[in-house]
Amino acid sequence: MTFQTLDDLDDGQRVLVRLDLNSPVEDGTVRDNRRFDRHAETISELVDRGFEVAVLAHQGRPGRDDFVSLSQHADILAEHIDHDVDFVDETYGPQAIHDIAALDSGDVLVLENTRMCDDELPEEDPEVKAQTEFVQTLKDEFDAYINDAYSAAHRSHASLVGFPLVMDAYAGRVMETEYEANTAIAEKEFDGRVTMVVGGMKATDVIDVMTHLDETVDDFLLGGIAGELFLRAAGYPVGYDIDDANLYDEQWEQNSEKIEAMLEDHRDQITLAVDLAYEDGAGDRAEQAVDDIEEKTVSYLDVGSETVMEYSPVIRDSEAVFVKGALGMFEDERFSVGTAGVLEAIADTDCFSVVGGGDTSRAIEMYGMEEDEFGHVSIAGGAYIRALTGAQLVGVEVLQR
């Protein structure tokens, strides 16, 4: 690890802390999520150590329904740290500067949504972002900058990459632990079997991960939409759009040659589903063996029970297991068998494990498992994928400078 952490920072300073509190918004109400709980650890430590804390974060994108103020986020964060959190409806205007100057030891102030500033977007080189009015106005108000937003570290936005070039910069606890866990597959050496459970909606992500890790991972266990496309490449009559769906054919057109090449070159490393689950006419879960499918007439929403029974022993015989994406539509309990089944196998196994990829980690809590049964549960989506593919994260790179 080549960046400074909170262990290198003297107590009691005034710090600007970048978090990722981006959350689901329903009818204008911001929903609590795992990110608040994680970042609360960093903020609580800073409060306990007497820092004066101002928080930067984003929510949504301009033009979308979830593009809202951070006033609710301040209230949710306060609940998680059991400490008062103030809010100012400016990011770097006169009132924001006044409230920052008024901070005292242990105070926490949330500044307004960074994406309400013209300087935050679009993505540009860090050197360009460092010269924006946003960065130049705030940099002299603080002793140090702390980036705790690993899940946004693949974005070259002003609040993520500008400040480290003009201020003393440190990684927060979430940044530190996420970086260490998510780069482990590339940097650690494992004596035993390394397994990756690969699913989700995006075939390109799956292919990029599998291509980069083909010499590191012994077994890829496939599911989700990507898994069905691999079954199509293997000659099964699945992986097609039916009715008004638009999930398979376009991705097949874009990725078929790569998928077929991967199957040809790495077939011994790739395990495909042997059965798939769908909703029958009565609204119940039904399963069908892949070998028995003559034509795709239903939407497959999960891998089947036999597949889970084949995947579980592979997981239990592994020294390390990484999860990227869900094996089915786990939000619906009827179609949680695949995702919950492999997670339970991991929880029961004494192995190094990392679970990540969008919302997959939510299945842990939904189906009665505990986070401490896993080595690391990532809150990152895009950054997790990039770490697995070996791509540099610009938000990390500027810290490492």
Short mmCIF file of N, CA and C in Angstrom, two decimals, residues 242-352:
data_model
loop_
_atom_site.label_atom_id
_atom_site.label_comp_id
_atom_site.label_asym_id
_atom_site.label_seq_id
_atom_site.Cartn_x
_atom_site.Cartn_y
_atom_site.Cartn_z
N ILE A 242 -36.59 -12.93 -25.35
CA ILE A 242 -37.94 -13.36 -25.71
C ILE A 242 -38.91 -12.26 -25.32
N ASP A 243 -40.06 -12.26 -25.94
CA ASP A 243 -41.07 -11.22 -25.70
C ASP A 243 -40.45 -9.84 -25.90
N ASP A 244 -40.60 -8.95 -24.92
CA ASP A 244 -40.08 -7.59 -25.07
C ASP A 244 -38.75 -7.38 -24.34
N ALA A 245 -38.13 -8.46 -23.90
CA ALA A 245 -36.87 -8.34 -23.16
C ALA A 245 -35.77 -7.80 -24.07
N ASN A 246 -34.82 -7.12 -23.46
CA ASN A 246 -33.69 -6.58 -24.22
C ASN A 246 -32.43 -6.73 -23.39
N LEU A 247 -32.13 -7.97 -23.05
CA LEU A 247 -31.01 -8.23 -22.15
C LEU A 247 -29.90 -9.07 -22.78
N TYR A 248 -30.22 -9.84 -23.79
CA TYR A 248 -29.29 -10.85 -24.28
C TYR A 248 -28.74 -10.58 -25.68
N ASP A 249 -29.61 -10.37 -26.66
CA ASP A 249 -29.17 -10.36 -28.05
C ASP A 249 -28.14 -9.27 -28.34
N GLU A 250 -28.35 -8.07 -27.81
CA GLU A 250 -27.39 -6.99 -28.05
C GLU A 250 -26.04 -7.32 -27.42
N GLN A 251 -26.06 -7.85 -26.19
CA GLN A 251 -24.81 -8.22 -25.53
C GLN A 251 -24.13 -9.39 -26.27
N TRP A 252 -24.93 -10.29 -26.80
CA TRP A 252 -24.37 -11.41 -27.56
C TRP A 252 -23.66 -10.89 -28.81
N GLU A 253 -24.30 -9.97 -29.49
CA GLU A 253 -23.70 -9.42 -30.71
C GLU A 253 -22.37 -8.74 -30.41
N GLN A 254 -22.30 -8.08 -29.27
CA GLN A 254 -21.08 -7.34 -28.91
C GLN A 254 -19.97 -8.26 -28.39
N ASN A 255 -20.34 -9.39 -27.80
CA ASN A 255 -19.34 -10.18 -27.06
C ASN A 255 -19.21 -11.63 -27.49
N SER A 256 -19.97 -12.08 -28.48
CA SER A 256 -20.01 -13.51 -28.80
C SER A 256 -18.64 -14.08 -29.15
N GLU A 257 -17.86 -13.35 -29.94
CA GLU A 257 -16.55 -13.87 -30.34
C GLU A 257 -15.64 -14.08 -29.13
N LYS A 258 -15.68 -13.13 -28.19
CA LYS A 258 -14.84 -13.25 -26.99
C LYS A 258 -15.32 -14.39 -26.11
N ILE A 259 -16.65 -14.53 -25.96
CA ILE A 259 -17.19 -15.61 -25.14
C ILE A 259 -16.81 -16.97 -25.73
N GLU A 260 -16.99 -17.12 -27.03
CA GLU A 260 -16.65 -18.39 -27.68
C GLU A 260 -15.17 -18.70 -27.56
N ALA A 261 -14.32 -17.67 -27.68
CA ALA A 261 -12.88 -17.87 -27.55
C ALA A 261 -12.51 -18.28 -26.13
N MET A 262 -13.18 -17.67 -25.13
CA MET A 262 -12.89 -18.03 -23.75
C MET A 262 -13.27 -19.48 -23.47
N LEU A 263 -14.41 -19.89 -23.98
CA LEU A 263 -14.83 -21.28 -23.79
C LEU A 263 -13.86 -22.24 -24.44
N GLU A 264 -13.37 -21.88 -25.61
CA GLU A 264 -12.44 -22.76 -26.32
C GLU A 264 -11.10 -22.84 -25.61
N ASP A 265 -10.61 -21.71 -25.12
CA ASP A 265 -9.27 -21.66 -24.54
C ASP A 265 -9.23 -22.05 -23.07
N HIS A 266 -10.36 -21.88 -22.35
CA HIS A 266 -10.34 -22.07 -20.89
C HIS A 266 -11.51 -22.92 -20.41
N ARG A 267 -11.93 -23.86 -21.22
CA ARG A 267 -13.12 -24.65 -20.88
C ARG A 267 -12.94 -25.40 -19.56
N ASP A 268 -11.72 -25.83 -19.26
CA ASP A 268 -11.50 -26.59 -18.03
C ASP A 268 -11.60 -25.71 -16.79
N GLN A 269 -11.56 -24.39 -16.95
CA GLN A 269 -11.68 -23.48 -15.81
C GLN A 269 -13.10 -22.96 -15.63
N ILE A 270 -13.97 -23.18 -16.61
CA ILE A 270 -15.30 -22.57 -16.61
C ILE A 270 -16.36 -23.62 -16.34
N THR A 271 -17.15 -23.39 -15.30
CA THR A 271 -18.25 -24.29 -14.96
C THR A 271 -19.57 -23.57 -15.21
N LEU A 272 -20.40 -24.17 -16.05
CA LEU A 272 -21.68 -23.57 -16.42
C LEU A 272 -22.82 -24.22 -15.65
N ALA A 273 -23.93 -23.50 -15.54
CA ALA A 273 -25.12 -24.01 -14.86
C ALA A 273 -25.63 -25.27 -15.55
N VAL A 274 -26.10 -26.23 -14.75
CA VAL A 274 -26.69 -27.45 -15.31
C VAL A 274 -28.21 -27.39 -15.30
N ASP A 275 -28.78 -26.43 -14.56
CA ASP A 275 -30.22 -26.21 -14.60
C ASP A 275 -30.51 -24.74 -14.32
N LEU A 276 -31.70 -24.30 -14.73
CA LEU A 276 -32.10 -22.91 -14.61
C LEU A 276 -33.51 -22.84 -14.04
N ALA A 277 -33.81 -21.74 -13.35
CA ALA A 277 -35.12 -21.58 -12.71
C ALA A 277 -35.92 -20.49 -13.39
N TYR A 278 -37.25 -20.67 -13.38
CA TYR A 278 -38.15 -19.71 -14.00
C TYR A 278 -39.46 -19.68 -13.23
N GLU A 279 -40.33 -18.74 -13.57
CA GLU A 279 -41.63 -18.62 -12.94
C GLU A 279 -42.66 -19.41 -13.76
N ASP A 280 -43.31 -20.37 -13.11
CA ASP A 280 -44.29 -21.17 -13.85
C ASP A 280 -45.65 -20.45 -13.90
N GLY A 281 -46.62 -21.11 -14.52
CA GLY A 281 -47.93 -20.50 -14.71
C GLY A 281 -48.65 -20.16 -13.42
N ALA A 282 -48.28 -20.84 -12.32
CA ALA A 282 -48.91 -20.58 -11.03
C ALA A 282 -48.17 -19.51 -10.23
N GLY A 283 -47.09 -18.97 -10.80
CA GLY A 283 -46.31 -17.95 -10.10
C GLY A 283 -45.28 -18.53 -9.15
N ASP A 284 -45.03 -19.83 -9.24
CA ASP A 284 -44.05 -20.48 -8.37
C ASP A 284 -42.72 -20.67 -9.10
N ARG A 285 -41.69 -20.98 -8.33
CA ARG A 285 -40.40 -21.30 -8.91
C ARG A 285 -40.46 -22.69 -9.53
N ALA A 286 -39.96 -22.80 -10.74
CA ALA A 286 -39.82 -24.10 -11.40
C ALA A 286 -38.40 -24.18 -11.96
N GLU A 287 -37.89 -25.39 -12.11
CA GLU A 287 -36.53 -25.58 -12.59
C GLU A 287 -36.52 -26.53 -13.79
N GLN A 288 -35.53 -26.32 -14.65
CA GLN A 288 -35.41 -27.14 -15.85
C GLN A 288 -33.94 -27.42 -16.11
N ALA A 289 -33.61 -28.71 -16.34
CA ALA A 289 -32.25 -29.07 -16.67
C ALA A 289 -31.86 -28.44 -18.01
N VAL A 290 -30.66 -27.92 -18.10
CA VAL A 290 -30.19 -27.29 -19.33
C VAL A 290 -30.24 -28.28 -20.49
N ASP A 291 -29.89 -29.53 -20.23
CA ASP A 291 -29.88 -30.55 -21.29
C ASP A 291 -31.28 -30.83 -21.84
N ASP A 292 -32.31 -30.48 -21.08
CA ASP A 292 -33.69 -30.76 -21.51
C ASP A 292 -34.33 -29.58 -22.24
N ILE A 293 -33.64 -28.46 -22.32
CA ILE A 293 -34.21 -27.28 -22.97
C ILE A 293 -34.09 -27.44 -24.50
N GLU A 294 -35.22 -27.45 -25.17
CA GLU A 294 -35.22 -27.55 -26.62
C GLU A 294 -35.41 -26.19 -27.28
N GLU A 295 -36.08 -25.28 -26.57
CA GLU A 295 -36.31 -23.93 -27.07
C GLU A 295 -36.58 -23.03 -25.88
N LYS A 296 -36.04 -21.82 -25.91
CA LYS A 296 -36.27 -20.90 -24.81
C LYS A 296 -37.65 -20.27 -24.96
N THR A 297 -38.54 -20.57 -24.02
CA THR A 297 -39.89 -20.03 -24.05
C THR A 297 -40.23 -19.25 -22.79
N VAL A 298 -39.33 -19.26 -21.79
CA VAL A 298 -39.54 -18.55 -20.53
C VAL A 298 -38.29 -17.76 -20.20
N SER A 299 -38.43 -16.78 -19.33
CA SER A 299 -37.28 -16.03 -18.84
C SER A 299 -36.68 -16.77 -17.65
N TYR A 300 -35.39 -17.05 -17.72
CA TYR A 300 -34.71 -17.74 -16.62
C TYR A 300 -34.19 -16.70 -15.63
N LEU A 301 -34.55 -16.86 -14.36
CA LEU A 301 -34.32 -15.84 -13.36
C LEU A 301 -33.31 -16.26 -12.28
N ASP A 302 -32.79 -17.48 -12.39
CA ASP A 302 -31.83 -17.96 -11.39
C ASP A 302 -31.20 -19.24 -11.93
N VAL A 303 -30.05 -19.61 -11.39
CA VAL A 303 -29.55 -20.96 -11.63
C VAL A 303 -30.39 -21.92 -10.77
N GLY A 304 -30.35 -23.20 -11.12
CA GLY A 304 -31.17 -24.17 -10.40
C GLY A 304 -30.48 -24.80 -9.21
N SER A 305 -31.22 -25.62 -8.49
CA SER A 305 -30.72 -26.24 -7.26
C SER A 305 -29.56 -27.20 -7.54
N GLU A 306 -29.64 -27.93 -8.66
CA GLU A 306 -28.55 -28.85 -9.00
C GLU A 306 -27.26 -28.09 -9.26
N THR A 307 -27.38 -26.93 -9.86
CA THR A 307 -26.19 -26.11 -10.11
C THR A 307 -25.55 -25.69 -8.79
N VAL A 308 -26.37 -25.26 -7.84
CA VAL A 308 -25.84 -24.88 -6.53
C VAL A 308 -25.14 -26.07 -5.87
N MET A 309 -25.72 -27.26 -6.02
CA MET A 309 -25.11 -28.46 -5.44
C MET A 309 -23.77 -28.78 -6.10
N GLU A 310 -23.59 -28.40 -7.36
CA GLU A 310 -22.31 -28.61 -8.03
C GLU A 310 -21.30 -27.53 -7.66
N TYR A 311 -21.79 -26.30 -7.50
CA TYR A 311 -20.89 -25.19 -7.20
C TYR A 311 -20.38 -25.23 -5.75
N SER A 312 -21.22 -25.66 -4.83
CA SER A 312 -20.87 -25.59 -3.41
C SER A 312 -19.61 -26.38 -3.04
N PRO A 313 -19.43 -27.63 -3.51
CA PRO A 313 -18.21 -28.36 -3.17
C PRO A 313 -16.95 -27.69 -3.71
N VAL A 314 -17.04 -27.05 -4.87
CA VAL A 314 -15.89 -26.34 -5.42
C VAL A 314 -15.51 -25.20 -4.49
N ILE A 315 -16.50 -24.48 -4.01
CA ILE A 315 -16.25 -23.37 -3.08
C ILE A 315 -15.63 -23.88 -1.79
N ARG A 316 -16.18 -24.96 -1.25
CA ARG A 316 -15.69 -25.48 0.03
C ARG A 316 -14.28 -26.05 -0.07
N ASP A 317 -13.83 -26.33 -1.28
CA ASP A 317 -12.49 -26.87 -1.49
C ASP A 317 -11.51 -25.77 -1.90
N SER A 318 -11.90 -24.51 -1.73
CA SER A 318 -11.09 -23.39 -2.19
C SER A 318 -10.41 -22.68 -1.03
N GLU A 319 -9.23 -22.17 -1.31
CA GLU A 319 -8.53 -21.35 -0.33
C GLU A 319 -8.98 -19.90 -0.41
N ALA A 320 -9.40 -19.49 -1.60
CA ALA A 320 -9.88 -18.11 -1.79
C ALA A 320 -11.07 -18.13 -2.73
N VAL A 321 -12.09 -17.32 -2.40
CA VAL A 321 -13.27 -17.22 -3.25
C VAL A 321 -13.63 -15.74 -3.41
N PHE A 322 -13.82 -15.34 -4.66
CA PHE A 322 -14.22 -13.98 -4.97
C PHE A 322 -15.58 -14.03 -5.67
N VAL A 323 -16.46 -13.10 -5.33
CA VAL A 323 -17.80 -13.05 -5.94
C VAL A 323 -17.94 -11.73 -6.69
N LYS A 324 -18.32 -11.85 -7.96
CA LYS A 324 -18.61 -10.67 -8.78
C LYS A 324 -19.98 -10.85 -9.40
N GLY A 325 -20.98 -10.21 -8.83
CA GLY A 325 -22.31 -10.26 -9.40
C GLY A 325 -23.17 -11.40 -8.87
N ALA A 326 -24.48 -11.24 -9.03
CA ALA A 326 -25.45 -12.23 -8.53
C ALA A 326 -25.71 -13.30 -9.58
N LEU A 327 -26.12 -14.49 -9.12
CA LEU A 327 -26.42 -15.60 -10.03
C LEU A 327 -27.87 -15.61 -10.46
N GLY A 328 -28.67 -14.73 -9.87
CA GLY A 328 -30.08 -14.66 -10.23
C GLY A 328 -30.71 -13.42 -9.64
N MET A 329 -32.01 -13.32 -9.79
CA MET A 329 -32.76 -12.16 -9.29
C MET A 329 -33.06 -12.36 -7.80
N PHE A 330 -32.00 -12.25 -6.99
CA PHE A 330 -32.09 -12.64 -5.58
C PHE A 330 -33.04 -11.77 -4.77
N GLU A 331 -33.36 -10.57 -5.27
CA GLU A 331 -34.27 -9.70 -4.54
C GLU A 331 -35.64 -10.35 -4.36
N ASP A 332 -35.99 -11.24 -5.28
CA ASP A 332 -37.20 -12.05 -5.18
C ASP A 332 -36.82 -13.38 -4.53
N GLU A 333 -37.38 -13.65 -3.36
CA GLU A 333 -36.96 -14.82 -2.60
C GLU A 333 -37.07 -16.11 -3.41
N ARG A 334 -38.01 -16.17 -4.33
CA ARG A 334 -38.16 -17.38 -5.15
C ARG A 334 -36.91 -17.65 -5.98
N PHE A 335 -36.18 -16.60 -6.30
CA PHE A 335 -35.04 -16.75 -7.20
C PHE A 335 -33.72 -16.34 -6.53
N SER A 336 -33.67 -16.62 -5.23
CA SER A 336 -32.47 -16.33 -4.44
C SER A 336 -31.61 -17.56 -4.22
N VAL A 337 -32.07 -18.73 -4.68
CA VAL A 337 -31.38 -19.99 -4.38
C VAL A 337 -29.93 -19.97 -4.82
N GLY A 338 -29.67 -19.47 -6.05
CA GLY A 338 -28.30 -19.47 -6.55
C GLY A 338 -27.40 -18.54 -5.78
N THR A 339 -27.77 -17.28 -5.68
CA THR A 339 -26.92 -16.28 -5.01
C THR A 339 -26.76 -16.60 -3.53
N ALA A 340 -27.87 -16.86 -2.83
CA ALA A 340 -27.80 -17.17 -1.41
C ALA A 340 -27.07 -18.49 -1.17
N GLY A 341 -27.26 -19.45 -2.06
CA GLY A 341 -26.62 -20.75 -1.90
C GLY A 341 -25.11 -20.68 -1.94
N VAL A 342 -24.56 -19.94 -2.91
CA VAL A 342 -23.10 -19.85 -2.98
C VAL A 342 -22.56 -19.00 -1.85
N LEU A 343 -23.30 -17.98 -1.43
CA LEU A 343 -22.85 -17.17 -0.30
C LEU A 343 -22.83 -17.99 0.99
N GLU A 344 -23.82 -18.84 1.18
CA GLU A 344 -23.84 -19.70 2.37
C GLU A 344 -22.68 -20.69 2.34
N ALA A 345 -22.35 -21.20 1.16
CA ALA A 345 -21.20 -22.11 1.05
C ALA A 345 -19.91 -21.39 1.40
N ILE A 346 -19.77 -20.14 0.97
CA ILE A 346 -18.59 -19.36 1.31
C ILE A 346 -18.54 -19.10 2.81
N ALA A 347 -19.69 -18.73 3.40
CA ALA A 347 -19.74 -18.44 4.84
C ALA A 347 -19.36 -19.66 5.67
N ASP A 348 -19.66 -20.84 5.15
CA ASP A 348 -19.36 -22.08 5.87
C ASP A 348 -17.93 -22.55 5.67
N THR A 349 -17.18 -21.86 4.83
CA THR A 349 -15.84 -22.31 4.45
C THR A 349 -14.78 -21.40 5.06
N ASP A 350 -13.74 -21.99 5.57
CA ASP A 350 -12.64 -21.23 6.16
C ASP A 350 -11.69 -20.82 5.03
N CYS A 351 -12.10 -19.79 4.28
CA CYS A 351 -11.30 -19.35 3.15
C CYS A 351 -11.21 -17.82 3.15
N PHE A 352 -10.28 -17.30 2.38
CA PHE A 352 -10.22 -15.86 2.15
C PHE A 352 -11.31 -15.54 1.14
#
